[in-house]
Coordinates of C-alpha atoms in Angstrom, one line a residue:
M1 CA -111.6 24.7 81.4
S2 CA -108.1 23.5 79.6
H3 CA -107.8 24.8 76.0
L4 CA -105.4 21.8 74.9
Y5 CA -107.6 18.7 77.7
G6 CA -110.6 20.2 78.1
F7 CA -112.3 19.1 81.5
G8 CA -109.3 17.1 82.7
L9 CA -109.1 13.7 83.8
M10 CA -113.4 13.2 85.2
D11 CA -114.6 10.6 87.4
A12 CA -117.3 8.7 85.7
E13 CA -118.6 7.0 88.9
A14 CA -119.1 9.6 91.0
M15 CA -120.7 11.1 87.6
V16 CA -123.2 8.8 88.1
M17 CA -123.6 8.7 91.7
E18 CA -124.4 12.4 91.4
A19 CA -127.1 11.6 88.4
E20 CA -129.3 9.6 91.2
K21 CA -129.9 12.8 93.1
W22 CA -130.2 15.0 90.6
T23 CA -132.5 17.6 90.2
T24 CA -133.1 19.8 86.9
V25 CA -131.5 23.3 86.6
P26 CA -133.5 25.9 86.1
Q27 CA -135.1 26.8 82.3
Q28 CA -132.6 28.0 79.9
H29 CA -132.6 31.1 78.5
V30 CA -131.1 33.5 75.7
C31 CA -130.2 37.0 75.8
V32 CA -129.1 38.6 72.3
E33 CA -127.2 42.2 73.1
S34 CA -128.1 44.9 70.0
T35 CA -124.7 44.7 68.0
D36 CA -122.0 47.0 68.5
R37 CA -121.7 48.7 64.9
Q38 CA -118.5 51.0 65.7
I39 CA -115.7 50.9 63.3
K40 CA -112.1 50.3 65.0
T41 CA -109.4 49.8 63.3
I42 CA -106.9 47.2 64.1
R43 CA -102.9 48.3 63.8
P44 CA -100.0 46.2 63.6
N45 CA -98.5 45.4 66.8
S46 CA -101.0 47.1 68.9
A47 CA -104.9 45.8 70.6
V48 CA -107.8 47.2 69.9
R49 CA -110.6 47.2 72.6
S50 CA -114.7 47.6 72.5
I51 CA -116.6 47.8 75.4
Y52 CA -119.8 46.9 75.6
K53 CA -122.9 47.1 78.8
A54 CA -124.6 44.1 78.8
S55 CA -128.4 44.1 80.3
G56 CA -128.8 40.5 80.0
C57 CA -132.0 41.4 78.4
S58 CA -133.3 42.2 82.1
D59 CA -136.1 43.7 80.6
N60 CA -137.7 40.6 78.5
P61 CA -138.8 38.2 81.5
N62 CA -138.4 35.0 79.0
H63 CA -135.0 35.8 77.4
H64 CA -133.6 37.1 80.6
V65 CA -130.2 35.7 82.2
N66 CA -128.7 36.7 85.1
Y67 CA -126.6 33.7 85.9
L68 CA -124.3 32.8 82.3
E69 CA -123.3 29.3 81.2
H70 CA -121.9 30.1 78.7
V71 CA -121.6 33.2 76.0
V72 CA -121.2 33.6 71.9
V73 CA -119.6 36.6 70.3
R74 CA -120.6 37.1 67.4
I75 CA -117.6 39.4 65.3
T76 CA -116.9 40.5 61.7
I77 CA -113.6 41.9 61.2
T78 CA -111.7 42.4 57.6
H79 CA -107.9 42.0 57.9
P80 CA -104.8 41.3 55.0
R81 CA -104.1 37.8 57.0
R82 CA -106.4 37.1 59.8
G83 CA -103.5 34.9 61.1
D84 CA -102.0 37.9 63.1
L85 CA -105.4 38.3 64.7
A86 CA -106.0 37.3 68.1
I87 CA -109.4 37.5 70.6
Y88 CA -109.9 37.7 74.0
L89 CA -113.2 38.8 75.3
T90 CA -113.1 40.1 79.4
S91 CA -116.7 39.0 81.7
P92 CA -117.9 42.2 83.1
S93 CA -116.6 39.7 86.5
G94 CA -113.0 39.7 85.3
T95 CA -113.2 36.1 83.8
R96 CA -110.6 37.2 80.8
S97 CA -110.9 33.8 77.9
Q98 CA -108.5 33.5 75.1
L99 CA -111.3 33.6 72.0
L100 CA -108.8 33.1 69.2
A101 CA -104.9 32.4 69.4
N102 CA -102.4 33.4 66.7
R103 CA -102.2 31.0 63.8
L104 CA -98.7 31.1 62.1
F105 CA -100.4 29.1 58.9
D106 CA -103.8 30.6 58.4
H107 CA -103.2 32.9 55.4
S108 CA -107.0 34.3 54.9
M109 CA -107.5 37.5 53.6
E110 CA -111.4 37.2 53.9
G111 CA -111.4 38.0 57.7
F112 CA -114.6 37.1 59.7
K113 CA -118.1 37.3 58.7
N114 CA -119.8 37.5 61.6
W115 CA -118.1 34.8 62.8
E116 CA -119.2 33.4 66.2
F117 CA -116.4 31.9 69.3
M118 CA -117.8 30.9 72.4
T119 CA -116.7 30.6 76.1
I120 CA -117.8 28.5 78.9
H121 CA -114.7 30.3 81.3
C122 CA -118.3 32.6 82.5
W123 CA -119.8 29.4 83.7
G124 CA -122.5 31.0 87.2
E125 CA -121.4 34.5 86.8
L126 CA -123.6 37.2 86.4
A127 CA -124.3 38.2 82.7
A128 CA -125.1 42.0 83.4
G129 CA -122.9 44.8 83.3
D130 CA -119.6 45.7 81.1
W131 CA -117.7 42.7 78.5
I132 CA -114.7 44.1 76.9
L133 CA -113.7 42.8 73.4
E134 CA -109.8 42.7 72.8
V135 CA -108.5 42.3 69.4
Y136 CA -104.5 42.4 69.1
D137 CA -102.8 42.2 65.3
T138 CA -99.4 40.8 65.8
P139 CA -98.0 40.5 62.6
S140 CA -95.5 36.5 61.9
Q141 CA -94.1 38.0 58.6
L142 CA -94.1 41.1 55.7
R143 CA -98.2 41.6 55.2
N144 CA -99.4 45.3 53.4
F145 CA -99.3 47.7 56.2
K146 CA -101.2 50.1 54.4
T147 CA -104.1 48.1 54.8
P148 CA -105.0 47.9 58.3
G149 CA -107.8 45.4 59.5
K150 CA -111.1 47.0 61.1
L151 CA -113.1 45.7 63.5
K152 CA -116.4 46.4 62.3
E153 CA -119.1 45.0 64.8
W154 CA -119.4 42.7 67.7
S155 CA -122.1 41.3 69.7
L156 CA -123.0 38.9 72.2
V157 CA -125.1 35.9 72.8
L158 CA -125.6 35.1 76.3
Y159 CA -127.0 31.7 77.8
G160 CA -128.0 30.9 80.7
T161 CA -130.6 31.2 83.8
S162 CA -132.4 34.1 85.4
V163 CA -132.3 32.4 89.0
Q164 CA -129.6 30.6 91.3
P165 CA -128.5 26.9 88.5
Y166 CA -129.3 24.6 90.6
S167 CA -126.9 23.5 94.0
P168 CA -126.9 19.6 94.9
T169 CA -127.2 19.5 98.3
N170 CA -129.9 23.1 98.5
E171 CA -127.7 24.7 100.8
F172 CA -123.5 25.1 100.4
P173 CA -120.6 23.8 102.9
K174 CA -119.8 26.3 105.6
V175 CA -115.7 27.1 105.1
E176 CA -114.2 27.8 108.5
R177 CA -111.5 30.3 107.5
V178 CA -108.8 32.3 109.2
R179 CA -108.3 35.8 109.3
Y180 CA -105.0 37.2 110.2
S181 CA -106.5 41.3 110.9
R182 CA -108.6 40.8 114.1
V183 CA -107.2 40.4 117.8
E184 CA -108.3 37.5 119.6
D185 CA -110.7 38.1 121.4
P186 CA -113.3 36.2 123.3
T187 CA -116.5 37.7 123.1
D188 CA -115.8 38.4 119.0
D189 CA -114.4 35.0 118.1
Y190 CA -117.3 33.8 115.7
G191 CA -117.6 29.8 114.9
T192 CA -119.1 28.6 111.9
E193 CA -121.4 26.6 114.3
D194 CA -122.1 29.6 117.1
Y195 CA -122.6 33.0 115.3
P196 CA -126.7 32.8 114.5
G197 CA -126.3 35.8 111.8
P198 CA -127.1 38.5 110.6
C199 CA -124.5 38.3 108.2
D200 CA -123.1 41.4 106.0
P201 CA -125.2 42.3 102.7
E202 CA -122.6 41.6 100.6
C203 CA -122.2 38.2 102.0
S204 CA -123.2 34.9 99.9
E205 CA -125.9 32.7 100.5
V206 CA -122.5 30.4 101.9
G207 CA -123.1 31.7 105.2
C208 CA -120.9 33.5 107.6
D209 CA -118.8 33.5 111.2
G210 CA -119.8 36.3 112.3
P211 CA -120.8 40.1 111.3
G212 CA -119.1 42.2 108.6
P213 CA -118.1 42.3 105.7
D214 CA -115.2 41.0 106.4
H215 CA -116.8 37.3 107.8
C216 CA -118.1 35.9 104.8
S217 CA -117.8 32.5 103.7
D218 CA -118.4 33.7 100.6
C219 CA -118.7 36.8 98.4
L220 CA -122.2 37.5 96.4
H221 CA -120.4 41.1 94.5
Y222 CA -116.8 40.6 94.7
Y223 CA -113.2 41.2 97.1
Y224 CA -110.3 42.7 97.9
K225 CA -107.3 41.8 100.1
L226 CA -106.2 44.0 102.8
K227 CA -102.2 44.6 103.4
N228 CA -103.1 42.2 106.9
N229 CA -104.5 39.7 103.9
T230 CA -107.9 40.1 105.7
R231 CA -110.7 39.7 102.9
I232 CA -113.5 42.6 103.0
C233 CA -116.7 41.8 100.5
V234 CA -117.8 44.4 98.5
S235 CA -120.9 45.3 96.1
S236 CA -117.7 47.0 93.3
C237 CA -114.0 47.1 93.3
P238 CA -113.0 50.4 94.5
S239 CA -110.9 53.1 93.1
G240 CA -107.7 51.7 91.4
H241 CA -108.9 48.2 91.2
Y242 CA -110.1 45.6 89.2
H243 CA -112.9 42.9 88.8
A244 CA -110.5 39.4 88.0
D245 CA -111.1 35.7 88.3
K246 CA -113.4 34.2 90.8
K247 CA -115.3 37.6 92.8
R248 CA -111.2 39.1 92.9
C249 CA -110.8 42.4 92.7
R250 CA -107.1 43.2 91.4
K251 CA -104.8 46.9 91.6
C252 CA -104.0 48.1 88.3
A253 CA -101.1 49.2 87.6
P254 CA -99.9 52.7 89.8
N255 CA -101.1 55.5 87.6
C256 CA -104.4 53.9 86.6
E257 CA -107.1 55.3 87.9
A258 CA -110.0 52.6 86.4
C259 CA -108.3 49.4 84.5
F260 CA -109.8 46.2 83.0
G261 CA -106.3 44.5 84.0
S262 CA -103.0 44.6 86.0
H263 CA -100.9 46.0 82.9
G264 CA -99.2 49.3 82.2
D265 CA -101.8 49.4 79.0
Q266 CA -105.2 48.5 80.6
C267 CA -106.0 51.5 82.1
L268 CA -109.6 52.8 81.3
S269 CA -108.8 56.4 83.4
C270 CA -105.8 57.7 84.8
K271 CA -104.5 59.3 88.3
H272 CA -103.6 63.3 88.5
G273 CA -100.8 64.3 86.7
Y274 CA -101.2 61.6 83.8
F275 CA -102.9 61.5 80.6
L276 CA -104.7 58.1 78.5
N277 CA -103.7 57.4 75.7
E278 CA -106.1 56.0 73.5
E279 CA -103.9 54.3 71.4
T280 CA -102.4 52.3 74.3
S281 CA -104.5 52.5 77.0
S282 CA -101.6 53.6 79.2
C283 CA -101.1 56.8 81.2
V284 CA -98.3 58.9 80.0
T285 CA -96.8 61.9 81.9
H286 CA -97.4 63.9 78.6
C287 CA -99.0 63.1 74.7
P288 CA -97.1 61.6 72.1
D289 CA -96.6 63.8 68.7
G290 CA -100.0 63.6 66.9
S291 CA -102.2 64.0 70.2
Y292 CA -102.6 66.7 73.3
Q293 CA -103.5 66.9 76.2
D294 CA -108.0 67.5 78.0
T295 CA -106.5 69.1 81.2
K296 CA -110.6 68.3 82.4
K297 CA -110.5 64.8 81.8
N298 CA -107.0 63.8 81.3
L299 CA -107.2 62.9 77.8
C300 CA -104.5 62.4 75.3
R301 CA -106.9 64.3 72.5
K302 CA -105.8 63.5 68.5
C303 CA -105.0 65.8 66.6
S304 CA -106.5 66.5 63.4
E305 CA -104.6 64.7 60.6
N306 CA -102.6 67.2 59.5
C307 CA -100.8 68.5 62.9
K308 CA -97.8 67.3 63.9
T309 CA -97.9 68.8 67.3
C310 CA -101.1 70.8 67.8
T311 CA -103.1 72.5 71.5
E312 CA -106.3 71.7 70.9
S313 CA -107.7 70.2 67.3
H314 CA -107.8 72.2 65.2
N315 CA -104.9 74.4 66.7
C316 CA -101.5 73.2 64.9
T317 CA -98.4 74.3 65.8
E318 CA -96.5 72.0 64.0
C319 CA -97.0 70.1 60.6
R320 CA -96.2 67.0 59.1
D321 CA -94.3 66.3 56.2
G322 CA -95.1 67.8 53.1
L323 CA -97.0 70.8 54.8
S324 CA -96.7 74.0 56.1
L325 CA -98.4 76.3 59.3
Q326 CA -100.8 78.7 57.9
G327 CA -101.9 80.5 61.0
S328 CA -102.3 77.6 63.3
R329 CA -103.6 75.7 60.1
C330 CA -101.6 72.7 57.7
S331 CA -101.7 73.0 54.2
I332 CA -100.1 71.7 51.6
A333 CA -96.3 73.4 51.2
C334 CA -96.9 76.0 48.2
E335 CA -94.1 78.3 47.1
D336 CA -93.2 81.4 48.0
G337 CA -95.7 84.6 47.2
Q338 CA -98.6 82.2 47.1
Y339 CA -100.9 80.7 50.1
F340 CA -103.7 77.7 50.0
N341 CA -107.3 78.5 50.6
G342 CA -108.3 75.5 51.1
Q343 CA -108.3 73.9 47.2
D344 CA -105.5 74.9 45.5
C345 CA -102.1 78.0 45.5
Q346 CA -103.3 81.6 45.2
P347 CA -101.1 84.2 44.6
C348 CA -100.3 87.0 47.5
H349 CA -101.0 90.3 47.1
R350 CA -98.7 92.2 45.8
F351 CA -97.1 93.8 48.9
C352 CA -96.8 90.4 50.8
A353 CA -93.3 88.0 50.6
T354 CA -94.8 85.2 51.9
C355 CA -98.6 85.3 53.0
A356 CA -101.2 82.7 54.9
G357 CA -104.3 84.9 53.2
A358 CA -105.5 86.7 50.5
G359 CA -105.1 90.6 50.9
A360 CA -102.9 93.2 52.6
D361 CA -104.2 91.8 56.5
G362 CA -103.0 88.2 55.1
C363 CA -98.8 89.0 54.7
I364 CA -97.1 87.5 56.8
N365 CA -93.1 89.2 55.7
C366 CA -93.5 91.9 53.0
T367 CA -91.9 92.7 49.4
E368 CA -88.9 94.9 49.2
G369 CA -89.4 98.6 49.2
Y370 CA -92.4 97.9 52.0
F371 CA -92.7 96.9 55.9
M372 CA -93.9 95.3 58.4
E373 CA -96.8 96.9 61.0
D374 CA -98.7 95.5 63.1
G375 CA -99.6 92.8 60.9
R376 CA -99.7 95.2 57.6
C377 CA -97.5 95.9 55.0
V378 CA -96.9 99.8 54.9
H379 CA -94.3 101.8 52.3
S380 CA -93.7 104.2 55.6
C381 CA -93.7 104.2 59.5
S382 CA -97.4 105.5 61.1
I383 CA -96.2 108.5 64.0
S384 CA -95.7 106.8 66.8
Y385 CA -93.6 104.0 65.2
Y386 CA -90.3 103.8 64.4
F387 CA -88.3 101.9 61.2
D388 CA -86.2 98.8 63.3
Y389 CA -83.1 98.6 61.1
S390 CA -82.4 94.9 62.6
S391 CA -83.0 92.2 60.2
E392 CA -85.8 89.5 61.3
N393 CA -85.4 86.8 57.8
G394 CA -84.4 89.5 56.0
Y395 CA -87.2 91.5 56.5
K396 CA -87.2 95.0 58.1
S397 CA -89.9 96.2 60.2
C398 CA -91.7 99.1 61.8
K399 CA -92.3 98.6 65.5
K400 CA -94.6 100.3 68.3
C401 CA -93.1 103.5 70.6
D402 CA -92.5 102.9 73.8
T403 CA -96.4 104.7 75.6
S404 CA -94.4 107.7 77.1
C405 CA -93.5 108.5 73.5
L406 CA -95.6 110.5 70.5
T407 CA -92.3 110.1 68.3
C408 CA -89.1 108.4 68.6
S409 CA -86.2 107.1 66.8
G410 CA -86.2 103.5 68.6
P411 CA -87.1 101.0 71.5
G412 CA -87.6 102.3 75.0
F413 CA -88.1 105.1 76.6
K414 CA -85.2 107.0 76.1
N415 CA -86.0 106.9 72.4
C416 CA -88.0 109.7 72.5
T417 CA -87.9 112.9 69.9
S418 CA -91.2 113.7 70.3
C419 CA -93.5 114.3 73.5
P420 CA -97.5 114.5 73.5
N421 CA -99.6 117.1 75.1
G422 CA -98.6 118.5 78.9
Y423 CA -94.9 116.8 78.7
L424 CA -91.9 117.7 77.8
L425 CA -88.5 115.8 75.7
D426 CA -85.4 116.1 78.4
L427 CA -82.7 114.1 77.3
G428 CA -84.5 111.4 74.9
M429 CA -87.2 111.3 77.4
C430 CA -90.7 112.7 77.9
Q431 CA -91.4 114.3 81.6
M432 CA -94.8 116.1 83.2
G433 CA -94.2 119.4 82.6
A434 CA -94.9 121.0 85.6
I435 CA -93.0 124.2 85.1
C436 CA -94.4 124.8 81.9
K437 CA -96.0 128.7 81.9
D438 CA -97.4 128.8 78.0
A439 CA -100.6 128.8 79.3
T440 CA -102.7 132.1 78.4
E441 CA -103.6 133.7 75.0
E442 CA -100.8 136.5 75.6
S443 CA -98.4 133.7 75.0
W444 CA -99.8 132.0 71.4
A445 CA -100.5 135.7 69.9
E446 CA -98.4 137.1 67.1
G447 CA -96.0 138.9 68.7
G448 CA -95.8 137.2 71.9
F449 CA -92.6 136.0 73.5
C450 CA -93.3 132.3 72.4
M451 CA -94.2 132.3 69.5
L452 CA -90.3 135.0 69.2
V453 CA -89.0 131.5 70.1
K454 CA -90.3 129.0 68.2
K455 CA -89.7 131.7 65.0
N456 CA -86.1 132.2 65.6
N457 CA -85.4 128.1 66.1
L458 CA -85.0 129.5 69.9
C459 CA -87.0 126.3 71.7
Q460 CA -83.8 123.6 71.8
R461 CA -83.1 125.5 74.6
K462 CA -83.8 123.9 77.8
V463 CA -85.7 127.4 79.6
L464 CA -86.9 128.4 76.9
Q465 CA -88.5 124.9 76.0
Q466 CA -89.6 124.7 79.7
L467 CA -91.4 128.6 79.4
C468 CA -92.7 127.6 75.8
C469 CA -93.5 124.0 75.8
K470 CA -96.4 124.1 74.0
T471 CA -95.7 126.7 71.6
C472 CA -92.8 124.5 70.9
T473 CA -94.5 120.9 70.9
F474 CA -96.9 122.5 68.3
Q475 CA -96.9 121.2 64.8
G476 CA -96.9 124.6 62.7

């Protein structure tokens, strides 16, 4: 039906002739589906999509609607200028109806409160399945964008019958089809008059001209076309296709795994390597700022509202303007020497120049005279640490010695100043003491050879150092 011309030119004589043999249609049923009360924000220059799975009241025989006549949609929307809104409804069979177009002179700020919209474009289709409501906001002039619209709730009222509507001749005309995929074979070329059946389960009661889902004169549910133009009847559209009009399965955009339309902003899920941006219903290789990649479900998940970028919802890596990164969270930017405790700015520990939390363990940088060592501010470096003279952001630190050193003067294994037991210091490196003779009690006894070497400061001599390695490295 045309929005401009209604049903178009009608043949009155044909309608009178039809009335003479008309049979009453089945009893009309009315099914009121449950209300979807999930509130969604309608942002300018974007669309909100809501999906509702209808049953057609299949559990109530007096209200069961299997075949549709018309559909009423009840909608409640708040919006600063409702004339900027356009509303569409897509049936489970893929028929898309425009319920409301943009209206240039509708300046109302009242929105729609339990407003009813109707469509008859779904006549004869099955009622059960996924219905998709789309609300588009296209600003026509300057308005207050600080007050976005909201889809408060919506529901479906389905009108139709529980059984197939009346067919005037009680049988459907058989349709000759031209098949392009089959090789001409006299033994496999069934005509509409010759083939006795049975038809494939996916064929409708119109019939078929041969076995298999590619011989149906009409499909019971849906069909899609192969590259050679062969039409295959199926119970549901295959992956990468969506339910379009007149039972046809059409291809999704190349990146979409499932969709509700052929455009790139009508995806429901994405192929491997792509992520669904739920704000735009598009499949992207990189999620935008304010979201992160959920690799398990191929989705762009929202970061917490304070994050500009993140690796998980509350694990920020960069903050929005006016906020500072405190660990993995974004908080109000406090002055140097303060941190945000969730309510206000508090002073750091006296050792800290900057900090992310309370206490000496919350320091990020240290005050003058203190050095950062493993997340703590210390007055002097511990054993197995060395003082790093290089300045990072104006702050000095103590860094861990190489694992081969007991003490050291710098990074790496060539800056050792003393070694663990069993190792010898040689040119700044600690090496296994294979020739150490300092193993007897006599060597340690007062007046023993090694004690005399140590007392006379002869441990620097390489030969004596190797002979008396234990005594020379003994602190005392």
